[in-house]
Coordinates of C-alpha atoms in Angstrom, one line a residue:
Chain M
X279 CA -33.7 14.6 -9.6
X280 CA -33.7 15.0 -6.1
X281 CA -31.0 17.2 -4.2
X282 CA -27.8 15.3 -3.9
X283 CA -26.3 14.5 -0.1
X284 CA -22.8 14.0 -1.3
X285 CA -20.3 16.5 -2.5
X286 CA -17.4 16.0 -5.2
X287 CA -14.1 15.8 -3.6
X288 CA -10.5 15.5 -4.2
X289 CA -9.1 11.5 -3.1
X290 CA -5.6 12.5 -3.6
X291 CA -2.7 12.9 -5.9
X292 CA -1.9 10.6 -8.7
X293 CA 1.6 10.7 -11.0
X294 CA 0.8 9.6 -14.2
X295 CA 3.4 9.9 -17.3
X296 CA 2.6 13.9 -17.5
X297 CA 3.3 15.0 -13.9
X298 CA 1.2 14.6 -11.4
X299 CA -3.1 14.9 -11.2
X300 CA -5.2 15.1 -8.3
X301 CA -7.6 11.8 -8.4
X302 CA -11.4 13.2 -8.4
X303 CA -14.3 11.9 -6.9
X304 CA -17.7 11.8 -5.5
X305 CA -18.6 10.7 -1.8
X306 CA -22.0 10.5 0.0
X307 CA -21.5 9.4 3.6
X308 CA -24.5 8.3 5.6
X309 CA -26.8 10.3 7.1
X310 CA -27.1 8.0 10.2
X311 CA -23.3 8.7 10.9
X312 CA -21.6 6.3 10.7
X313 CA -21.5 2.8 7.8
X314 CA -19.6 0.3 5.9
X315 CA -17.4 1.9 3.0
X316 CA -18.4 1.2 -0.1
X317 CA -16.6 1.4 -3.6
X318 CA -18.9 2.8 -6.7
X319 CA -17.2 2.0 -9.9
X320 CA -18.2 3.7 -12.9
X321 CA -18.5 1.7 -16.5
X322 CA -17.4 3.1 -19.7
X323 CA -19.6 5.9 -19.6
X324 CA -17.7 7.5 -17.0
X325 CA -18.8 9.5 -13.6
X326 CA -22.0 10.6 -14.6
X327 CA -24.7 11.5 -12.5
X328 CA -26.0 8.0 -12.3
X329 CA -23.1 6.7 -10.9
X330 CA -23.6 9.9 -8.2
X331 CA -27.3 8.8 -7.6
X332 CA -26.6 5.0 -6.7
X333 CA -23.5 6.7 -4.4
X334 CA -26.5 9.5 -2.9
X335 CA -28.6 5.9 -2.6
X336 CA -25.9 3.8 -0.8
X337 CA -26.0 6.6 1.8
X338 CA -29.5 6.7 2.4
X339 CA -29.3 2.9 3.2
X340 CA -26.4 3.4 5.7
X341 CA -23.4 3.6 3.5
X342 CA -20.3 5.1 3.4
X343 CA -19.8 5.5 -0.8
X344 CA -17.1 6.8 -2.9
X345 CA -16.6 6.8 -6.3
X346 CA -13.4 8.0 -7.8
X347 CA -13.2 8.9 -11.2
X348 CA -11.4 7.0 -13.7
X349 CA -12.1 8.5 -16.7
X350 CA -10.3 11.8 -15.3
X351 CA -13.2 14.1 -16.0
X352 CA -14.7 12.6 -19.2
X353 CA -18.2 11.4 -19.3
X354 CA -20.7 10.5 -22.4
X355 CA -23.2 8.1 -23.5
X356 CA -21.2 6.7 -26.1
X357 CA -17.8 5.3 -24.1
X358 CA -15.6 5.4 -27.5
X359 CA -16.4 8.9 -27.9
X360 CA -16.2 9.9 -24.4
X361 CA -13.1 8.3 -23.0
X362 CA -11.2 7.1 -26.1
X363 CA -11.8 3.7 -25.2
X364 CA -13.4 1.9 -22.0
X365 CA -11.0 2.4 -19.3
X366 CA -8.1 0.5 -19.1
X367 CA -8.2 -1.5 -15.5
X368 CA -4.7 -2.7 -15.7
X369 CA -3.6 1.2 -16.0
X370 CA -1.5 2.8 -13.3
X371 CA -3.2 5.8 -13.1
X372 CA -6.7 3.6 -12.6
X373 CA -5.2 2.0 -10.0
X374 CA -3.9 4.6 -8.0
X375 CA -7.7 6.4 -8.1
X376 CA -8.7 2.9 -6.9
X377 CA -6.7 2.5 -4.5
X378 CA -7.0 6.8 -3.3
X379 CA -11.2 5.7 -2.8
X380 CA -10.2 3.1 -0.6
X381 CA -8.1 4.6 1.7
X382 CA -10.4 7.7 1.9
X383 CA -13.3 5.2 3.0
X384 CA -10.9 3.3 5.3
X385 CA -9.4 6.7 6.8
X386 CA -12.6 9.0 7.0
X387 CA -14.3 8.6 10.4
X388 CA -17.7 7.8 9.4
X389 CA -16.4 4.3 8.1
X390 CA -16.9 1.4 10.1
X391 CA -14.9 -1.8 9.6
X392 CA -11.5 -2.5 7.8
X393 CA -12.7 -3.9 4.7
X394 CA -14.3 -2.2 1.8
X395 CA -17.3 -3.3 -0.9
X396 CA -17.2 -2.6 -4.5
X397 CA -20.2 -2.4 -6.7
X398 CA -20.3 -1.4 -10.0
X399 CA -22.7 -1.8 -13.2
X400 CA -21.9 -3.5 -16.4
X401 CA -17.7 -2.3 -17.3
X402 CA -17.6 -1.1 -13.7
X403 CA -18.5 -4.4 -11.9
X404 CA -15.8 -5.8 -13.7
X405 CA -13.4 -3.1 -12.8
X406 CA -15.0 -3.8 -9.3
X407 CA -13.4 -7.6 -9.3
X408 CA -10.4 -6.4 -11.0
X409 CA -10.0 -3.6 -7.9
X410 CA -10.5 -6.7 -5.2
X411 CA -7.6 -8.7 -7.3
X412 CA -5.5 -5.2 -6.9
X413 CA -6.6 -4.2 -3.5
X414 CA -7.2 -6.6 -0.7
X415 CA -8.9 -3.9 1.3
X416 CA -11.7 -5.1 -0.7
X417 CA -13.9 -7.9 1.1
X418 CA -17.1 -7.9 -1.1
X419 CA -18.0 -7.5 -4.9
X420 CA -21.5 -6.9 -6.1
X421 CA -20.9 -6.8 -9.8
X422 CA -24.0 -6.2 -12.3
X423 CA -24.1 -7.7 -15.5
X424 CA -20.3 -7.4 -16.2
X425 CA -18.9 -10.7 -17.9
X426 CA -16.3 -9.2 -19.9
X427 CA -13.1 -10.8 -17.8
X428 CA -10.4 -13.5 -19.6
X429 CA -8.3 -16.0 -17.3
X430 CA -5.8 -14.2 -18.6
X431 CA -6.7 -11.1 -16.5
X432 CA -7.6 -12.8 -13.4
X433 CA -4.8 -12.8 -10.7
X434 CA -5.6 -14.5 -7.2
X435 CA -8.4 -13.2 -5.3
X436 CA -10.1 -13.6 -1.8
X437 CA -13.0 -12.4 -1.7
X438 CA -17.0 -12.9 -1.5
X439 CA -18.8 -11.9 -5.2
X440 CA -22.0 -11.3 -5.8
X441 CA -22.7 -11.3 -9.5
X442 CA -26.2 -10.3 -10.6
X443 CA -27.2 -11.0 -14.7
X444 CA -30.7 -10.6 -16.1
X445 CA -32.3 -13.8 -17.6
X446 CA -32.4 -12.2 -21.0
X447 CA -29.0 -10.3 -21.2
X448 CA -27.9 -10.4 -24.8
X449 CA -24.4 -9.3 -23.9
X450 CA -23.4 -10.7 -20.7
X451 CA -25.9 -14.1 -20.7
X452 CA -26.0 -16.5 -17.6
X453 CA -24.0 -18.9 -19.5
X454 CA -21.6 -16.3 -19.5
X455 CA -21.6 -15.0 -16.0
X456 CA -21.8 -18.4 -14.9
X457 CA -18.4 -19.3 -16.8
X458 CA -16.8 -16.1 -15.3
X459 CA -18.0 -17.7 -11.6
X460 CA -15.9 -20.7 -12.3
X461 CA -12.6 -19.1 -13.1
X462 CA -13.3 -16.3 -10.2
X463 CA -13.5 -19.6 -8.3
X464 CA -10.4 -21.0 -9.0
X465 CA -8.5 -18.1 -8.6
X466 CA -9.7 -18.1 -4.7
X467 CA -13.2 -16.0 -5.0
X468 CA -16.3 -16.8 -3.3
X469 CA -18.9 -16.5 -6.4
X470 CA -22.9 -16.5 -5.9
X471 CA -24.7 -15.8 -9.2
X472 CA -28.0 -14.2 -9.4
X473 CA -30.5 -14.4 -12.3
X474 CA -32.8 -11.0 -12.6
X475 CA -35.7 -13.1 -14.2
X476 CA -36.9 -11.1 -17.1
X477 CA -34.4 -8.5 -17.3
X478 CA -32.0 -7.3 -20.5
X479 CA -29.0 -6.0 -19.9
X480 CA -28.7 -2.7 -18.2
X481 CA -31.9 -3.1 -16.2
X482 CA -30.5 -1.2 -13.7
X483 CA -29.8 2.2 -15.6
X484 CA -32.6 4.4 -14.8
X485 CA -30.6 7.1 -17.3
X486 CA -31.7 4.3 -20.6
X487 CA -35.3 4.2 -20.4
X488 CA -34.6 1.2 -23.4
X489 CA -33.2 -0.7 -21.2
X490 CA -34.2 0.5 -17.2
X491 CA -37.0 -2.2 -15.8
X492 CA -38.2 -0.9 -12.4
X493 CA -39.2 -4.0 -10.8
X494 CA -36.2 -6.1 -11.6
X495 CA -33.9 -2.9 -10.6
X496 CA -35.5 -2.8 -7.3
X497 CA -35.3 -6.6 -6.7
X498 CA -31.4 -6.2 -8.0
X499 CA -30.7 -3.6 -5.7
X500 CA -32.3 -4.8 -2.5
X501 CA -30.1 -8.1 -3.2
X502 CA -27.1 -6.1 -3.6
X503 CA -27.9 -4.3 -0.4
X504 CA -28.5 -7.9 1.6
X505 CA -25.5 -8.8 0.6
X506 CA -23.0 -6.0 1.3
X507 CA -24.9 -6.3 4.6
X508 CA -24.5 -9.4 5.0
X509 CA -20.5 -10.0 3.8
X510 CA -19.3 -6.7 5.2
Chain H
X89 CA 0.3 -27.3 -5.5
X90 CA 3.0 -26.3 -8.5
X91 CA 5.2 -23.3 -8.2
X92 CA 4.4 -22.6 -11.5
X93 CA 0.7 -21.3 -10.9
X94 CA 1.6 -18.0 -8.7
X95 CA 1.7 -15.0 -11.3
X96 CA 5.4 -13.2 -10.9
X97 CA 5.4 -9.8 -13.0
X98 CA 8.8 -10.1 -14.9
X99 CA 9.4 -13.2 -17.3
X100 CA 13.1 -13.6 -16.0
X101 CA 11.3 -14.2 -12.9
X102 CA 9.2 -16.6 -14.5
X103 CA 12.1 -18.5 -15.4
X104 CA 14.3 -18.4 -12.3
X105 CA 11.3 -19.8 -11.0
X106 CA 11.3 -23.0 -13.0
X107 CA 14.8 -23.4 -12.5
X108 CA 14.1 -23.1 -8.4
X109 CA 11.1 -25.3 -8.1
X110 CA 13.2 -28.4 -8.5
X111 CA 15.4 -26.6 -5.3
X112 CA 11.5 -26.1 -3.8
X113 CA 11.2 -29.6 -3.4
X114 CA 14.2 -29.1 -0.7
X115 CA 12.4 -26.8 1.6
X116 CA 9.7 -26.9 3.6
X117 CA 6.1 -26.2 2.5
X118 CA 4.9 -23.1 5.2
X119 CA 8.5 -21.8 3.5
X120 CA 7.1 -22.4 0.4
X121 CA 4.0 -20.4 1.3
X122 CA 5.9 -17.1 2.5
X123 CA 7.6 -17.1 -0.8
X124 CA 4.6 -18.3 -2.9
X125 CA 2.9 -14.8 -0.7
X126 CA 6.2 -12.7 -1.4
X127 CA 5.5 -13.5 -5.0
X128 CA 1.8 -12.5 -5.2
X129 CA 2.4 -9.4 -3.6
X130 CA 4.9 -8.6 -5.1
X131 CA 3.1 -9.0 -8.8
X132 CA 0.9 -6.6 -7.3
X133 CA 4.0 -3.8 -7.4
X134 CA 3.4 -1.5 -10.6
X135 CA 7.2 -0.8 -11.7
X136 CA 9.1 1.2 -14.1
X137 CA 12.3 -1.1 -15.6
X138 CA 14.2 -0.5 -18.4
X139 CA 15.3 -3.2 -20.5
X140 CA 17.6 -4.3 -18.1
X141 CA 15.4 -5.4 -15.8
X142 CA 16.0 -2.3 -13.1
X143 CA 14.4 1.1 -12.2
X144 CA 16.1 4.4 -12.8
X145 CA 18.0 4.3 -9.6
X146 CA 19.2 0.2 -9.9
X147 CA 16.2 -0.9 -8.1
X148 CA 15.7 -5.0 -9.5
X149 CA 12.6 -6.5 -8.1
X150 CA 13.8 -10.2 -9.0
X151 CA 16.6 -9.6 -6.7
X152 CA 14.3 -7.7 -4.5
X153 CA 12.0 -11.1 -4.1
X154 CA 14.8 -13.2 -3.2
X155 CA 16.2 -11.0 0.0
X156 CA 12.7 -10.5 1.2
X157 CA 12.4 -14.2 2.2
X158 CA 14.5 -14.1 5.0
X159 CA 13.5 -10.5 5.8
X160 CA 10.1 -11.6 6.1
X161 CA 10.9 -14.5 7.7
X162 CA 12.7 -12.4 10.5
X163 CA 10.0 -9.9 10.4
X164 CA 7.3 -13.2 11.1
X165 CA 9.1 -15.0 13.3
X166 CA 12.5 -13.6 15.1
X167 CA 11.3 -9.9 15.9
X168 CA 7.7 -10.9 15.6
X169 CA 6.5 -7.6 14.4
X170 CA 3.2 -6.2 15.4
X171 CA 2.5 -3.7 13.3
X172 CA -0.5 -1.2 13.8
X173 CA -1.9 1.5 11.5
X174 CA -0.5 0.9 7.8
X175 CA -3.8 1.6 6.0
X176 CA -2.9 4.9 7.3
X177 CA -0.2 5.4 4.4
X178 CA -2.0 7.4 1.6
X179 CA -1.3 5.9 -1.7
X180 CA 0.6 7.9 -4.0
X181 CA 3.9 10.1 -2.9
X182 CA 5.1 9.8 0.9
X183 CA 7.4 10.3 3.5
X184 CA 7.6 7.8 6.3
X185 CA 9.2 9.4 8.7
X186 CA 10.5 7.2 12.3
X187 CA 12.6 7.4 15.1
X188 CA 15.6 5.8 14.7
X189 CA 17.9 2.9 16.8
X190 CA 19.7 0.4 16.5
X191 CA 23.5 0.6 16.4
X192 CA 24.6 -2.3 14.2
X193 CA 22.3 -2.7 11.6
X194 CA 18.9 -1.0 10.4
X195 CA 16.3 -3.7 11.6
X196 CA 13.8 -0.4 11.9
X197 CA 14.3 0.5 8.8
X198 CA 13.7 -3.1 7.1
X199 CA 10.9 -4.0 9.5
X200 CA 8.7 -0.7 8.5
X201 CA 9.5 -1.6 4.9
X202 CA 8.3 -5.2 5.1
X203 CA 5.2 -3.9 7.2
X204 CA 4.2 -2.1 4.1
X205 CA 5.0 -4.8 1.9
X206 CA 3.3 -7.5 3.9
X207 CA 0.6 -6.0 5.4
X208 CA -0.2 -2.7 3.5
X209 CA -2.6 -2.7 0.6
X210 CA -1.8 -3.1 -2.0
X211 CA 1.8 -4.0 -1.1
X212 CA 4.3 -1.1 -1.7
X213 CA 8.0 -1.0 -2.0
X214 CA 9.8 1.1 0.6
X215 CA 12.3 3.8 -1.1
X216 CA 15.4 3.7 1.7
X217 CA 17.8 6.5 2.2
X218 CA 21.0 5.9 2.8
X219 CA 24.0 7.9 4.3
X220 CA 26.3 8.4 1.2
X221 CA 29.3 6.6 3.5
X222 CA 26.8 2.9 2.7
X223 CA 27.0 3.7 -1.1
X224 CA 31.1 3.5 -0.8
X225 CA 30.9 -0.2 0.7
X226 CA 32.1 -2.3 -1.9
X227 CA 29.3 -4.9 -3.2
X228 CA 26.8 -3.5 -0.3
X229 CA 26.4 -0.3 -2.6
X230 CA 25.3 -2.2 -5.2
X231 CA 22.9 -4.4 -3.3
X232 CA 22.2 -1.7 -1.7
X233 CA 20.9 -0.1 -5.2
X234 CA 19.2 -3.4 -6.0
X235 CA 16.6 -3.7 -3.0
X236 CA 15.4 0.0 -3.9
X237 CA 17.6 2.5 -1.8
X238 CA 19.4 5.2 -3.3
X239 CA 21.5 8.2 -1.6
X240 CA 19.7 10.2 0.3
X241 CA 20.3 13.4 -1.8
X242 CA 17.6 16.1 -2.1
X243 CA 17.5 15.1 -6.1
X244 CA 17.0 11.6 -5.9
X245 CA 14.4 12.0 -3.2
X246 CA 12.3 14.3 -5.7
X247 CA 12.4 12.1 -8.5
X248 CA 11.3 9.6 -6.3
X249 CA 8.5 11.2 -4.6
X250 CA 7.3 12.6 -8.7
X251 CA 7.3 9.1 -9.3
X252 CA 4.9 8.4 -6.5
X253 CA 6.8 6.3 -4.3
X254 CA 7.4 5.9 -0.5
X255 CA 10.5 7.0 0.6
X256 CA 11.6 6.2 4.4
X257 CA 13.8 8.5 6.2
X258 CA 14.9 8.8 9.8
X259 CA 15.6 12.7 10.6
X260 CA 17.7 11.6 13.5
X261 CA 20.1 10.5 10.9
X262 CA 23.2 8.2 13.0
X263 CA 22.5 10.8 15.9
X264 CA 19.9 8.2 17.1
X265 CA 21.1 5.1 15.3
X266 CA 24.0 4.7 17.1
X267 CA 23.1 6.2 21.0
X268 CA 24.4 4.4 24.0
X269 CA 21.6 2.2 25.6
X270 CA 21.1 4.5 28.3
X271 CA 19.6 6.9 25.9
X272 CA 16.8 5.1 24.3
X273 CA 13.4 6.3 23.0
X274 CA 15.0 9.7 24.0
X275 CA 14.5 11.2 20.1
X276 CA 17.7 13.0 19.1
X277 CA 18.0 16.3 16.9
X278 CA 16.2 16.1 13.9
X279 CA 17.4 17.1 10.7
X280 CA 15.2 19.7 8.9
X281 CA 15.7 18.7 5.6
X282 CA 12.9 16.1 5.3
X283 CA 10.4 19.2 5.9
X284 CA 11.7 21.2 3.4
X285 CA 11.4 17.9 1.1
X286 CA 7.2 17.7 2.0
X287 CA 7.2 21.5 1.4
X288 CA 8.1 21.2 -2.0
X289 CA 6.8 18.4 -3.4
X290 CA 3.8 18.7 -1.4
X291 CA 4.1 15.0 -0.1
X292 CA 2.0 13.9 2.8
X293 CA 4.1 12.7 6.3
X294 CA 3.4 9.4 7.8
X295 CA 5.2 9.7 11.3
X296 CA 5.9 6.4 12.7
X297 CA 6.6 4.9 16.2
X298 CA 9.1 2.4 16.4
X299 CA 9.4 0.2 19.3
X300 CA 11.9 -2.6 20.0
X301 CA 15.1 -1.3 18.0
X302 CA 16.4 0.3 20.9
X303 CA 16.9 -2.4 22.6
X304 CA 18.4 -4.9 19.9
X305 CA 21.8 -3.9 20.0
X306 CA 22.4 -2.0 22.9
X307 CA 25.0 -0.1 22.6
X308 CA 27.6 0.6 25.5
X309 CA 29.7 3.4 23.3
X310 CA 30.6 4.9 20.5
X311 CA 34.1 5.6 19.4
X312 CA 33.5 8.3 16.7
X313 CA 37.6 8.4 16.4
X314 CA 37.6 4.7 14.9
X315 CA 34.9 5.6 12.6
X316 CA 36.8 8.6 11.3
X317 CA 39.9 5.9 10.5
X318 CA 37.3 4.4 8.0
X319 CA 34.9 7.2 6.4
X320 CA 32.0 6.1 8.6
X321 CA 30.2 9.0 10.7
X322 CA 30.6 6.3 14.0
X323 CA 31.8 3.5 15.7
X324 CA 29.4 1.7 17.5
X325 CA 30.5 -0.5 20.2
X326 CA 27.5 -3.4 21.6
X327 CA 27.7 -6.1 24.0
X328 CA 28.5 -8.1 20.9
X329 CA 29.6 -5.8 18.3
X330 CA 32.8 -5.8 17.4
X331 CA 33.0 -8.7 19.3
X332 CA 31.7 -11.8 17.9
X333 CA 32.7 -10.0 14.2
X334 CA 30.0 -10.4 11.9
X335 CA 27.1 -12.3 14.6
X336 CA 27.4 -8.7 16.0
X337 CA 24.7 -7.8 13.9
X338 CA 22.3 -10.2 15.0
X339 CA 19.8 -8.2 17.1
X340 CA 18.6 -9.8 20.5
X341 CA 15.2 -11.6 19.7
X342 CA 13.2 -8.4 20.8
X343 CA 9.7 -8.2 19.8
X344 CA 8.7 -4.8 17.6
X345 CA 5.7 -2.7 17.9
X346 CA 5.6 -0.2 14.9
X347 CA 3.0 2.1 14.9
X348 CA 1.6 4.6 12.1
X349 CA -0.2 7.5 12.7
X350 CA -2.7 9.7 11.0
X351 CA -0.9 11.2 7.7
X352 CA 0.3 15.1 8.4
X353 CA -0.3 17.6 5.7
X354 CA 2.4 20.7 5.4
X355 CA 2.1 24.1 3.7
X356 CA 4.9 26.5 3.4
X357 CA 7.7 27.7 1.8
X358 CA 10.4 25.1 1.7
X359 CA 13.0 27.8 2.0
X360 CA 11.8 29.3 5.2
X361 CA 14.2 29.7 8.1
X362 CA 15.1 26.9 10.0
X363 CA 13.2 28.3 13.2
X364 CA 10.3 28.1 11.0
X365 CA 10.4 25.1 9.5
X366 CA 11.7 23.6 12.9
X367 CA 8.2 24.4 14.3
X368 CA 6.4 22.0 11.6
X369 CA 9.1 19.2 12.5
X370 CA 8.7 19.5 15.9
X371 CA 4.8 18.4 15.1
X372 CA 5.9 15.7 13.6
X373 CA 8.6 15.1 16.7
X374 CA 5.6 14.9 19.2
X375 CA 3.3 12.7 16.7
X376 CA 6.4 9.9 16.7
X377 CA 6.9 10.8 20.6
X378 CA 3.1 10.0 21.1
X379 CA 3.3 6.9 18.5
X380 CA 6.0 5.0 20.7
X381 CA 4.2 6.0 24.0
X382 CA 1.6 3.8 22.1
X383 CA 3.9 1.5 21.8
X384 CA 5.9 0.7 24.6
X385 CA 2.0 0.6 26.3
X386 CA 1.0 -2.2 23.8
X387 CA 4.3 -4.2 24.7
X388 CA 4.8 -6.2 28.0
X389 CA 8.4 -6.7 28.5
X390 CA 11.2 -6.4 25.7
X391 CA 10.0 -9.9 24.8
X392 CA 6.3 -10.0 24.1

């Protein structure tokens, strides 16, 4: 692993049922000055160092990225063992460390724009959406193979979603991610599904050589960087 | 579209809402959008009620909903706010701190509040503090309660601020609600006690410039002697006020300009000596100072 450009910061305080936390985080800002903000949203597995690499990565294309961590601290391959359960989006305490992320892109001075994007792999992209249906600060989603979202838990959203699911996911499916466009759709969303042809699910995690398929991750992320481009 | 499709967070809600969109077919439909937005936003306000249905300190979000119509309607389209500078506010605990005007009622105080709730994200609920003279107006008190203020004690404002909320205060206190119009955007003493408040509970400061509320009322005196006769700290006396009675309170159709600024971050020991402390709140006297500079620059006449 390369050195990383970003450094491990502290977004702010959070009061959760115990007292009051401060909200970590990590944040690579880009080394051409000045970017777009963008949102990294860790998955069950919590702020691990992959999550800091596609921040470091986000940078290097011109980004502003932050990723606050929602797990507070606890990381692991296996989420049940690592975080209790996947983290719970409709949580305060989640909220508030989304929430802290955004206003540190909005307020640091190497952010451009008003808006933010999210991005986030598998449980994370859907934390991502459920971040744009919290936060309106939010204009884009690239969500990666994250399907795992009921009617029930979608409120009104406006904003433009890019939702990226290999051809030969076993968990999310297209059928599925294509059912999850049309209720993102109703509830206000712009929705553009992408098929990764080839791919399984989690082709993008370079840290699960099982799953990790080089070409398709490339293809996936150049998309995902066209479109925050693009929509941002 | 049905009324029945926007998400509203409490079920009593959910009901009163049934029960009102027959009534919805009475009023007109952009009407029906600023409530149908109230409503969103307002399921996007994390709360803590009991099994009544209010906060710790009375604060009832269904009743909440129904005065911020016409606030926000006033806000939209009578003082046609322009508000600049409310992603500033750091999520979390807060103090947004303002200078203060306008002689008959608190239009500042309701404006920056419906700023954050319209146009900050996500939407917050102000915290008001209130002079503990409002809390012994019968019925007032307890609507008072019901919107979200509470007495401005040094207790209540902790509890608040632990719980993460925003809490609005105006350090000028009735020293610059109620000044005589020849006095205006001249900032008045402030009190030190906000200061002390940030030092302890380590709570960022969000200075704010407000522009427009010293001209909505202006005021020609104030007879402190006829406020004594009824517990209140003064007697303000407008060009309408006591005049036409209750229409007194209706400010001139001014146009605001709110501006927030950068959020200020204090260390210190709370129980330092005034002159100390009086240092820090003087940087937050000139912040405010610079913020309506900004304004009254943005602003053509008292009108646009």
């Amino acid at each position: 692993m390369i050195g990383r450009s970003g450094t491990d910061v502290v977004l702010g305080d959070a009061t959760h049922g115990d007292g009051s936390r401060s909200i970590a985080g990590y944040r690579a800002l880009p080394a051409s000055g000045r970017g777009r903000g963008v949102l990294v949203l860790h998955g069950a597995a919590g702020l691990t160092e992959g999550v800091r690499d596609t921040c470091d990565r986000l940078a290097r294309e011109g980004f502003a990225a932050v990723a606050p961590d929602l797990a507070r601290g606890r990381t692991g391959p296996d989420p049940v063992e690592a975080t209790g359960r996947a983290v719970d989006a409709a949580a305060e305490c989640v909220l508030a460390a989304i929430d802290a992320a955004v206003h540190e892109l909005l307020c640091n001075d190497a952010t451009e724009g008003a808006q933010v994007g999210a991005l986030g792999f598998g449980d994370g992209g859907v934390l991502a959406l459920r971040a744009a249906m919290h936060n309106r600060r939010i204009g884009a989603v690239v969500d990666f193979y994250g399907a795992d979202l009921e009617a029930a838990d979608i409120s009104p959203l406006d904003v433009e979603v890019l939702a990226v699911v290999g051809e030969k996911d076993e968990l999310a499916s297209e059928a599925r991610m294509r059912g999850l466009a049309t209720r993102l759709e109703s509830a206000g969303a712009r929705v553009h599904v992408r098929v990764q042809p080839g791919a399984g699910h989690g082709f993008m995690d370079e840290e699960r050589a099982d799953r990790f398929d080089a070409v398709a991750a490339a293809e996936g992320w150049n998309a995902a960087l066209a479109y925050l481009r693009s929509e941002l | 579209m049905s009324a029945g499709n926007v998400p509203v967070p409490v079920s009593r809600s959910r009901k009163r809402r049934a029960d009102g969109s027959r009534l919805g077919n009475l009023i007109s439909s952009p009407l029906r959008g600023l409530i149908e937005e109230i409503d969103e936003r307002t399921s996007r306000i994390p709360t803590r009620l009991n099994e009544y249905g209010y906060d710790p300190f009375g604060f009832d979000p269904s009743v909440a909903r129904i005065s911020m119509v016409p606030m926000a309607l006033v806000y939209r389209y009578y003082l046609r706010v322009a508000a600049r500078g409310v992603e500033r506010i750091p999520p979390g605990r807060v103090l947004l701190i303002a200078n203060h005007a306008g002689n008959t009622f608190a239009w500042d105080g309701a404006m920056v509040a419906n700023a954050v709730f319209l146009e900050g994200e996500p939407p917050r609920m102000v915290r008001g503090m209130g002079e503990y003279f409002l809390s012994t107006i019968p019925f007032f008190n307890v609507m008072m309660q019901r919107l979200g203020s509470v007495v401005g004690t040094p207790e209540n404002c902790v509890q608040l601020l632990e719980n993460g909320e925003a809490i609005m205060a105006f350090p000028e206190g009735q020293r610059g609600f109620v000044k005589t119009f020849d006095q205006r955007y001249q900032l008045q003493r402030f009190g030190l006690g906000f200061m002390r408040l940030a030092l302890e509970t380590q709570t960022p400061i969000v200075p704010i410039g407000i522009v427009g509320a010293e001209e909505q009322s202006p005021g020609l005196l104030n007879l402190r002697s006829v406020g004594r006769l009824i517990g209140s700290p003064a007697f303000p006396i407008t060009l309408t006020f006591p005049l036409l009675g209750p229409a007194g309170f209706i400010p001139l159709p001014v146009k605001f300009h709110i501006h927030f600024g950068k959020p200020l971050y204090f260390e210190g020991d709370p129980s330092e000596d005034d002159a100390q402390i009086e240092k820090k709140v003087d940087v937050v006297k000139d912040a405010i100072r610079a913020l309506i500079d900004e304004g009254l620059a943005d602003r053509k006449s008292w009108f646009t």
